[in-house]
mmCIF file of C-alpha atoms in Angstrom:
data_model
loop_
_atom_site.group_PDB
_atom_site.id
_atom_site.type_symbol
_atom_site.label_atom_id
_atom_site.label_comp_id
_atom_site.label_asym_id
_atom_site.label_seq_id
_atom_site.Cartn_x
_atom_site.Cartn_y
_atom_site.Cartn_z
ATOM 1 C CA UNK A 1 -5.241 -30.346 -68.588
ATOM 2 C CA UNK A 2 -7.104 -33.161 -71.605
ATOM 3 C CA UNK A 3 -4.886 -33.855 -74.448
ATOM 4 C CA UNK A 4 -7.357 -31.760 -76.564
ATOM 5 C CA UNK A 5 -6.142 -28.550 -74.377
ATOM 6 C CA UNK A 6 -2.704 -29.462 -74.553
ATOM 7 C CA UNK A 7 -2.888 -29.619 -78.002
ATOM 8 C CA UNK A 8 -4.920 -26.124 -78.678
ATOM 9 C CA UNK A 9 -2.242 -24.783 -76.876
ATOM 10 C CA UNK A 10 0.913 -25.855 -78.471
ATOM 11 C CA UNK A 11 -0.971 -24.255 -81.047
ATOM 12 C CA UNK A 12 -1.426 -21.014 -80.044
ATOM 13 C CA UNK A 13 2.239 -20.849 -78.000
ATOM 14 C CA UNK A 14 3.729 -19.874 -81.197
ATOM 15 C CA UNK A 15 0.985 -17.443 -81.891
ATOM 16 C CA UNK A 16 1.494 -16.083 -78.590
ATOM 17 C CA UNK A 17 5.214 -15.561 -79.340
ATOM 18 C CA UNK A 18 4.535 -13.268 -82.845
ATOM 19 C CA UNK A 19 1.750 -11.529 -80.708
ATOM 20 C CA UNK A 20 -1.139 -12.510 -82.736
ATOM 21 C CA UNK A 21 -3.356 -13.802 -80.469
ATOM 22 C CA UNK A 22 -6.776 -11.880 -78.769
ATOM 23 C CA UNK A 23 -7.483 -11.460 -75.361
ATOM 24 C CA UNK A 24 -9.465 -14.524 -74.082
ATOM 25 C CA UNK A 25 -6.428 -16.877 -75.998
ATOM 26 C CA UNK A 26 -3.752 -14.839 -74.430
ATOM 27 C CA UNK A 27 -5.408 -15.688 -70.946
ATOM 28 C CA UNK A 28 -5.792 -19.308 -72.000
ATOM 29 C CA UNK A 29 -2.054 -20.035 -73.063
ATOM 30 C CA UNK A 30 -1.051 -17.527 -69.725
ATOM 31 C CA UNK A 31 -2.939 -19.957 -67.570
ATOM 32 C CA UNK A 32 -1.135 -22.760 -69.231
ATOM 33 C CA UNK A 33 1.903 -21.511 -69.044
ATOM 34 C CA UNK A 34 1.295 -21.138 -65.139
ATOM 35 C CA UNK A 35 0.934 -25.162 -65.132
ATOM 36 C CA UNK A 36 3.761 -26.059 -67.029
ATOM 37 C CA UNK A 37 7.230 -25.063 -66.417
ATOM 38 C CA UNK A 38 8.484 -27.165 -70.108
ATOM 39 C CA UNK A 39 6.030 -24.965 -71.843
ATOM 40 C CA UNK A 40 7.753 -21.730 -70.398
ATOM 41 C CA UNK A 41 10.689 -23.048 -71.521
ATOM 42 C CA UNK A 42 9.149 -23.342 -75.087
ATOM 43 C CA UNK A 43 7.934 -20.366 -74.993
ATOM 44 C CA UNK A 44 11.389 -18.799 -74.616
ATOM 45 C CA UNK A 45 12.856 -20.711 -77.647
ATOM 46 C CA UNK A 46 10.529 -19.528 -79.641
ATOM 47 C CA UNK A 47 10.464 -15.811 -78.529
ATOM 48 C CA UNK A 48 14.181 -16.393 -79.884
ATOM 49 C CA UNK A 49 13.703 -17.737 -83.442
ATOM 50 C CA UNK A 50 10.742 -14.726 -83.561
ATOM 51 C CA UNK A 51 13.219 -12.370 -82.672
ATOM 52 C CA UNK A 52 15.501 -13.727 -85.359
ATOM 53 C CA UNK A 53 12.735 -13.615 -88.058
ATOM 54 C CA UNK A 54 13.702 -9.666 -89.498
ATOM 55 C CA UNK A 55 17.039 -11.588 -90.159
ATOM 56 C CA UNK A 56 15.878 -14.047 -91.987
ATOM 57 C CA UNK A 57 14.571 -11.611 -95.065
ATOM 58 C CA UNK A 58 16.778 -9.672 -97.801
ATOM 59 C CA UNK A 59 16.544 -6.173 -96.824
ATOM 60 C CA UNK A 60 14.734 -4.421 -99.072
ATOM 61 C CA UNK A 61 14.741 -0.748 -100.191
ATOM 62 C CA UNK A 62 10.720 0.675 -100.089
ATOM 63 C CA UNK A 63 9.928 3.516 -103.102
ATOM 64 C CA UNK A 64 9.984 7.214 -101.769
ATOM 65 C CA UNK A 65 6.093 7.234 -101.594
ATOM 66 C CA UNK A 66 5.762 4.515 -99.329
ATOM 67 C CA UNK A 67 8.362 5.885 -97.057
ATOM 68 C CA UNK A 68 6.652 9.346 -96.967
ATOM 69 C CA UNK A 69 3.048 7.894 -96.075
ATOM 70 C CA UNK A 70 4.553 5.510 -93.755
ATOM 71 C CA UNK A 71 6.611 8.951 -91.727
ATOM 72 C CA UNK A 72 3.303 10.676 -92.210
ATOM 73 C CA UNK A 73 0.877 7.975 -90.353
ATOM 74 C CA UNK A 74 4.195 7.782 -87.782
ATOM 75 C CA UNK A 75 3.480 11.595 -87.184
ATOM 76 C CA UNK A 76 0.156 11.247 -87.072
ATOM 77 C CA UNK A 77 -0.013 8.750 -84.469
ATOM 78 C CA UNK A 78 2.418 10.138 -82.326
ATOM 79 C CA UNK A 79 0.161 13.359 -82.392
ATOM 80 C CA UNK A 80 -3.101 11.348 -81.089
ATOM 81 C CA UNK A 81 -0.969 9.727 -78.539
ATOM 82 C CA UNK A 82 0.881 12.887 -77.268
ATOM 83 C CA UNK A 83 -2.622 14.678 -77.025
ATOM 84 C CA UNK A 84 -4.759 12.682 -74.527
ATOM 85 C CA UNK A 85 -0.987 12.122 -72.464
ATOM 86 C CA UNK A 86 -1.648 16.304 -72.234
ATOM 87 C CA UNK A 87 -4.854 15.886 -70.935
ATOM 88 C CA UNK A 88 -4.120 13.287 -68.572
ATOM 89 C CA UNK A 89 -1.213 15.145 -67.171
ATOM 90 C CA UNK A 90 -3.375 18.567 -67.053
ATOM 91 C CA UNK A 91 -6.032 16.702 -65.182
ATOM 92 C CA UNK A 92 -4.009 15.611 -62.063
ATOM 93 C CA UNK A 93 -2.934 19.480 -61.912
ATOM 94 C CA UNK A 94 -6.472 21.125 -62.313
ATOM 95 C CA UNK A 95 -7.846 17.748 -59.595
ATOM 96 C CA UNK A 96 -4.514 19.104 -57.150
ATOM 97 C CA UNK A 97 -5.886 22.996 -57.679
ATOM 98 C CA UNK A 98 -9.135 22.070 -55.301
ATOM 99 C CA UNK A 99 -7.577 19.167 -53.653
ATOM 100 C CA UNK A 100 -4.960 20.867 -51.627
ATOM 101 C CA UNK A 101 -7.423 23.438 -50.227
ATOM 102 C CA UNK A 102 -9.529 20.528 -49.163
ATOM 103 C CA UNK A 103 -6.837 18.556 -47.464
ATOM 104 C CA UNK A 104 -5.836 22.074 -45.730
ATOM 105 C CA UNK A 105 -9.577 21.859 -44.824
ATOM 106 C CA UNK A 106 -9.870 18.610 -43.325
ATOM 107 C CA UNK A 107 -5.892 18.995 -41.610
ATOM 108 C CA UNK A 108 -7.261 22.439 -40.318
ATOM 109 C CA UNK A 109 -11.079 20.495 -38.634
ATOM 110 C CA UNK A 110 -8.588 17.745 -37.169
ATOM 111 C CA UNK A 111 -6.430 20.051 -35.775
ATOM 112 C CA UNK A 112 -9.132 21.930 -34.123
ATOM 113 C CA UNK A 113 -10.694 18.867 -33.181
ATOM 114 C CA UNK A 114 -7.755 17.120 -31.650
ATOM 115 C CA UNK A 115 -6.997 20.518 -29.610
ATOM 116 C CA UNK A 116 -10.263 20.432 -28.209
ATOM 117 C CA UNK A 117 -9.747 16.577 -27.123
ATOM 118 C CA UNK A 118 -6.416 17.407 -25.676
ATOM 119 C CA UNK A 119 -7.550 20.445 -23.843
ATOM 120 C CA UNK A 120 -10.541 18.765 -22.840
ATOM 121 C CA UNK A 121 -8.421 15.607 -21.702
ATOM 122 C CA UNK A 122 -6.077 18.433 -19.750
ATOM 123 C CA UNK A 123 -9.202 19.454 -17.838
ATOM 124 C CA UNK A 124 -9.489 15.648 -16.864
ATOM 125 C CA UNK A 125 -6.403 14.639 -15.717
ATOM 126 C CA UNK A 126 -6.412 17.907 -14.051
ATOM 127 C CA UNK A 127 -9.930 16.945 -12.224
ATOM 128 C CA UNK A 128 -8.454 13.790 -11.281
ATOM 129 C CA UNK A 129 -5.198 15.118 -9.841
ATOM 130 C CA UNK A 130 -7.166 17.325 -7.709
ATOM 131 C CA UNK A 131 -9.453 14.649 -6.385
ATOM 132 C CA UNK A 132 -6.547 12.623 -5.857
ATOM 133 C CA UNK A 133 -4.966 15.149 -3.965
ATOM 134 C CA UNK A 134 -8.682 15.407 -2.031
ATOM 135 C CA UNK A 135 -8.496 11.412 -0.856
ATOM 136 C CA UNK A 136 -4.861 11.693 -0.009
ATOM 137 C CA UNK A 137 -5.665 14.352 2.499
ATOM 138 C CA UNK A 138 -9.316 12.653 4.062
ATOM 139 C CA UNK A 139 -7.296 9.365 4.092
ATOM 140 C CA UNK A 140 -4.697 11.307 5.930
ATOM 141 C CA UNK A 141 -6.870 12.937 8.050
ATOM 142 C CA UNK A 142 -8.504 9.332 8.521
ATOM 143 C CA UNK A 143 -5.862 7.837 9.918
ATOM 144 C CA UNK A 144 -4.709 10.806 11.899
ATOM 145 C CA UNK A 145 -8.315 10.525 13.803
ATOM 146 C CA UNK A 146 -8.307 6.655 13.871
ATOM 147 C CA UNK A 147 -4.601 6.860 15.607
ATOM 148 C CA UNK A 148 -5.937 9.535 17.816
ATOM 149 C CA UNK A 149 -8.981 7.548 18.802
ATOM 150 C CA UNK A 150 -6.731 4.559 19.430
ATOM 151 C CA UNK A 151 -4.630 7.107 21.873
ATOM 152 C CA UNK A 152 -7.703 7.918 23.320
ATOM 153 C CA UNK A 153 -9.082 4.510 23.826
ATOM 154 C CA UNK A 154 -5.261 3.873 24.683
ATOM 155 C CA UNK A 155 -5.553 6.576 27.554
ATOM 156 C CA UNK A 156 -9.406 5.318 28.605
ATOM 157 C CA UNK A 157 -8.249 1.426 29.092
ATOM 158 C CA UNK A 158 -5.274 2.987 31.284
ATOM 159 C CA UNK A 159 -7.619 5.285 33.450
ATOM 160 C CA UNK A 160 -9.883 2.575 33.824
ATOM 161 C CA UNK A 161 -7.136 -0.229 35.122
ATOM 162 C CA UNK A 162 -5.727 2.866 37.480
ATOM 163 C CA UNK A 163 -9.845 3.078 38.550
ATOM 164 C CA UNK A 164 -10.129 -0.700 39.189
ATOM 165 C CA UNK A 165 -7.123 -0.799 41.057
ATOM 166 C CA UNK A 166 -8.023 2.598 43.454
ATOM 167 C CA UNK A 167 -11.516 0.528 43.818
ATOM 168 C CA UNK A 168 -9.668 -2.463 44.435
ATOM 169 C CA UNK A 169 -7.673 -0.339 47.123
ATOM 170 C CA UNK A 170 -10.361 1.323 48.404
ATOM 171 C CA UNK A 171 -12.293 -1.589 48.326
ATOM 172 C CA UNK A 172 -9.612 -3.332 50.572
ATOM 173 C CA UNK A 173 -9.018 -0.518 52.799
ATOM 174 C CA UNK A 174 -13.175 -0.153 53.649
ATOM 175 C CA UNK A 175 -12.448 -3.892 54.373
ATOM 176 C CA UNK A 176 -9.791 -3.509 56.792
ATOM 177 C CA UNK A 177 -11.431 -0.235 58.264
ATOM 178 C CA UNK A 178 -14.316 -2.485 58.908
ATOM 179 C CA UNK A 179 -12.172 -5.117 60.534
ATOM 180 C CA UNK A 180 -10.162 -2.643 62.729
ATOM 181 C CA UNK A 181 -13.657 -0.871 63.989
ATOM 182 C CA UNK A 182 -15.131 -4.261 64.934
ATOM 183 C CA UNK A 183 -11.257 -5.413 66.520
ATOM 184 C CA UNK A 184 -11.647 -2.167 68.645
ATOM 185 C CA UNK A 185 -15.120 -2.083 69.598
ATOM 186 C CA UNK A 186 -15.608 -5.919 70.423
ATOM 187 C CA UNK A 187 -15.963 -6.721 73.787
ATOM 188 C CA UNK A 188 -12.549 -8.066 75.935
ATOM 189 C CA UNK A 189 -10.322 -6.079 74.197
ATOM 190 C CA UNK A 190 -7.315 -5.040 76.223
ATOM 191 C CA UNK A 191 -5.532 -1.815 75.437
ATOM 192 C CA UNK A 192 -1.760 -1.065 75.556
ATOM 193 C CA UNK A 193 -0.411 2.481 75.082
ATOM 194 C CA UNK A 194 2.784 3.754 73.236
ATOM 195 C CA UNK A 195 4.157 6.347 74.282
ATOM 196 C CA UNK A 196 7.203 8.915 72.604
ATOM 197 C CA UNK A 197 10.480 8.732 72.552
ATOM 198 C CA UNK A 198 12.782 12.036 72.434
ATOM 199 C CA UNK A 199 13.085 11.606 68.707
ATOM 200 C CA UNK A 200 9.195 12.014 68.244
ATOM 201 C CA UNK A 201 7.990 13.454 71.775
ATOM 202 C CA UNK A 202 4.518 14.691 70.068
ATOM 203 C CA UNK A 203 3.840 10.677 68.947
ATOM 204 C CA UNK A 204 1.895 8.492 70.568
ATOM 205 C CA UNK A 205 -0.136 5.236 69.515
ATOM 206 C CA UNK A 206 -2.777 2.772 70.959
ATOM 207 C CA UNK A 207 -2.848 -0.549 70.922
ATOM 208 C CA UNK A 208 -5.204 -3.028 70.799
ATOM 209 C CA UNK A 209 -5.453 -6.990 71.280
ATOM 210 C CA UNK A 210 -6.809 -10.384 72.755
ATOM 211 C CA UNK A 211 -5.399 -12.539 74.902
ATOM 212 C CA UNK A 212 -4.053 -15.556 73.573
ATOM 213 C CA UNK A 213 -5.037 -13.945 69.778
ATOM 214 C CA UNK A 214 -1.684 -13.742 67.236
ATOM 215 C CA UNK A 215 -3.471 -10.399 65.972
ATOM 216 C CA UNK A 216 -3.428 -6.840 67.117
ATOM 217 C CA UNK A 217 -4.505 -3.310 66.104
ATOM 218 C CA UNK A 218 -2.481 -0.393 66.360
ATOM 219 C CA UNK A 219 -3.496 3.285 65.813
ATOM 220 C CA UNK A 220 -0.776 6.170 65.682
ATOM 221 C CA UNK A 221 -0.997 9.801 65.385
ATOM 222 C CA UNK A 222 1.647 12.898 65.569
ATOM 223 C CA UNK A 223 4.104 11.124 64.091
ATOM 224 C CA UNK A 224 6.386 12.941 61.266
ATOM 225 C CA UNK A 225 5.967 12.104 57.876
ATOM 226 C CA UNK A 226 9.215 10.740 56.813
ATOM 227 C CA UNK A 227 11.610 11.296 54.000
ATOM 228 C CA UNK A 228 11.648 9.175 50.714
ATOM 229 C CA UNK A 229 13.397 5.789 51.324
ATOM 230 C CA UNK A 230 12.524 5.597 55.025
ATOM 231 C CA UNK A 231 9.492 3.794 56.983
ATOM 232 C CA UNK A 232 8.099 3.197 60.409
ATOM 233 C CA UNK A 233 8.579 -0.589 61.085
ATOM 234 C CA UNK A 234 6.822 -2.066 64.529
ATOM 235 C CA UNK A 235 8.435 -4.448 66.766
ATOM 236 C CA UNK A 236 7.654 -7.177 69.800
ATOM 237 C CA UNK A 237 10.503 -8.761 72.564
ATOM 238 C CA UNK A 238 10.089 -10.969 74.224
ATOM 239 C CA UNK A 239 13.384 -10.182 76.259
ATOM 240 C CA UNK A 240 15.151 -12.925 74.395
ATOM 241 C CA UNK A 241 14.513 -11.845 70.247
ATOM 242 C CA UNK A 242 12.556 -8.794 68.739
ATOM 243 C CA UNK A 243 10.280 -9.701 65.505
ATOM 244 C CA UNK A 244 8.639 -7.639 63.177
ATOM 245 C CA UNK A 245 4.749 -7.049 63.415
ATOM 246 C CA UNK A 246 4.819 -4.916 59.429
ATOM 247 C CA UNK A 247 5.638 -2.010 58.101
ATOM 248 C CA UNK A 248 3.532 1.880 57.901
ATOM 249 C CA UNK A 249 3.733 5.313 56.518
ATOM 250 C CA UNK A 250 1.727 8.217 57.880
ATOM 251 C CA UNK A 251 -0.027 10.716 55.796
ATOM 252 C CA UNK A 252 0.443 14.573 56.373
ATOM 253 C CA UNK A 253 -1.920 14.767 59.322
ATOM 254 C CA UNK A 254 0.464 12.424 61.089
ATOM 255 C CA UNK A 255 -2.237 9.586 61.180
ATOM 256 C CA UNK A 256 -1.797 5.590 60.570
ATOM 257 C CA UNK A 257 -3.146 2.600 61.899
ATOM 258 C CA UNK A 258 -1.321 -1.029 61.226
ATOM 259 C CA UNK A 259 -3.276 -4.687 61.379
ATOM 260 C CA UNK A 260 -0.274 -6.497 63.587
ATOM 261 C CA UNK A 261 0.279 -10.046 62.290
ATOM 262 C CA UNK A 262 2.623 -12.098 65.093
ATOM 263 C CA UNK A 263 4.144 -15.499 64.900
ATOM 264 C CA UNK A 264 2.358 -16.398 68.304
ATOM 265 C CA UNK A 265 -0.402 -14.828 70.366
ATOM 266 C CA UNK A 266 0.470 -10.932 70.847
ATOM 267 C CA UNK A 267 0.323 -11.551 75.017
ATOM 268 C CA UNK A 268 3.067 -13.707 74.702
ATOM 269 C CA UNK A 269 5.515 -11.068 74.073
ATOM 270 C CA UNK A 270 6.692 -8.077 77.039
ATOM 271 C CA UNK A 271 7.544 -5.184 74.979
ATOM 272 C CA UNK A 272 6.588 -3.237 71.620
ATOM 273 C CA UNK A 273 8.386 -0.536 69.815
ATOM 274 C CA UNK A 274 8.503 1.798 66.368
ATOM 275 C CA UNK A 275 11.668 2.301 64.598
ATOM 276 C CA UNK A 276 12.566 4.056 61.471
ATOM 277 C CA UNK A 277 14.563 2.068 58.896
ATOM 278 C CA UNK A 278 14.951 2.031 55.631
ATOM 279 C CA UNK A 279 12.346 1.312 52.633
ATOM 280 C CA UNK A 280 11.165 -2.434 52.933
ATOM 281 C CA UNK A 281 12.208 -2.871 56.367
ATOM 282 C CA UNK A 282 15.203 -4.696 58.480
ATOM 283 C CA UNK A 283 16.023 -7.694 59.965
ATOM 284 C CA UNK A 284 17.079 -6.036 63.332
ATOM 285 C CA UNK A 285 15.525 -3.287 64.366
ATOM 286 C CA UNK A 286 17.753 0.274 64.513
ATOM 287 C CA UNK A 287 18.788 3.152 66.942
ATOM 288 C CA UNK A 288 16.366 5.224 66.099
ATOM 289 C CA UNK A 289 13.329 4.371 68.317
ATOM 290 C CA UNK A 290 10.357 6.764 68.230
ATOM 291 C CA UNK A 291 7.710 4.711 70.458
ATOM 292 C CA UNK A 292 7.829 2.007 73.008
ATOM 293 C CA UNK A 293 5.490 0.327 75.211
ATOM 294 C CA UNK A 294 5.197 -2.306 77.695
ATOM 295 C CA UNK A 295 2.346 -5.336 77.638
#
């Protein structure tokens, strides 16, 4: 604030204090006041010495005319004033006469209108649940086909391992059928017969062999089919030691044929014989002797 400013305003702060001042001064010594804390200050002192000022006069007695127009314009006023404070106060009650119905209005559309949206939202969630409910069971159903496929391919992978291996079989079998036609049928073959013992007296088997060859063919029929844990077992002596030439079963016909594989050339041993012993075959051959035959 200039120094011309300051000065119109310490010039119209005591003017401000007796309330004599218009609107646009008020404003300016307000705004100046804002600024200046030591003018607030004066302000206050002076507001004292105003209030002081009825004090400061003799009291004085007015005449009875002067008192009587002075209660009259009193009554007066107060009678303007109390009459538009009627009006004001009717006003808010005739403005709340058709504003409560309104409001009652507009409460009434948002209720309706927020019902709706809830039982419209309702139907939603509702929807969703369901279709929730639809997924969890195709998912479960899903899974229950892809576990049942993988059973299946489970079961297919098994059949076709147990298929290689019968082909593998059979494949080996056709091989050794082969080999055991050709043994028999080739020319110089020399045949040795086996014949029963009491404990098998319908048995009998055929041998066949080379001189000076450490293989041999043997084909047996009638014999029994034997219990689980047993087995035929063939043997060849020499008259000194007995050694195993492998192991057989027979099927229910009573039919088998064995591919003998010896330690030396079959011609070098004297004897054969067929024993039952236990599953895997023995060492040393046992008691129970169902063929024998001599080379």
């Amino acid at each position: 604030m200039d120094t011309e400013e300051q000065q119109q305003t310490d010039g119209q702060l005591a003017a401000y204090a007796l309330g004599a001042l218009d609107l646009d001064e008020m404003a300016f010594v307000e705004r100046s006041l804002n600024e200046s804390p030591d003018r607030r200050e004066e302000l206050n002192q002076l507001r004292e010495v105003v209030a002081l000022l009825p004090y400061a006069v003799a009291p004085a007695t007015p005449p009875d005319q002067v008192r009587e127009r002075l209660f009259a314009r009193i009554v007066a006023s107060t009678a303007q004033q109390s009459a538009p404070l009627a009006q004001q106060s009717q006003a808010p009650v005739r403005r709340r006469a058709w504003l409560v119905p309104t409001m009652m209005a507009v409460l009434a559309v948002l209720v309706l209108g927020l019902g709706g949206l809830t039982f419209s939202l309702q139907q939603s969630v509702t929807a969703l649940d369901q279709t929730n409910r639809d997924l969890v069971t195709t998912l479960g159903q899903l899974q229950q086909a892809l576990a049942d496929t993988q059973t299946r391919q489970n079961e297919l992978a098994a059949q076709l391992s147990t298929s290689q291996e019968q082909l593998a079989s059979l494949g080996g079998a056709v091989d050794q059928e082969r080999y055991v036609v050709s043994f028999v049928t080739a020319p110089g073959v020399a045949t040795r017969l086996l014949e029963a013992t009491p404990h098998n007296l319908n048995a009998r088997g055929e041998m066949y062999m080379y001189p000076g060859n450490d293989q041999a063919v043997v084909i047996f029929s009638g014999l029994h089919t034997l219990e689980p844990g047993k087995t035929y077992q063939f043997w060849l002596a020499d008259g000194q030691s007995q050694v195993t030439g492998g192991t057989f079963l027979v099927d229910e016909t009573g039919l088998a044929q064995l591919l003998v594989d010896a330690p030396r050339e079959v011609n070098a041993f004297s004897e054969v014989m067929v024993t039952v012993e236990p599953a895997g075959g023995s060492n040393v051959p046992s008691e129970l002797v169902v063929l024998t035959g001599s080379l």
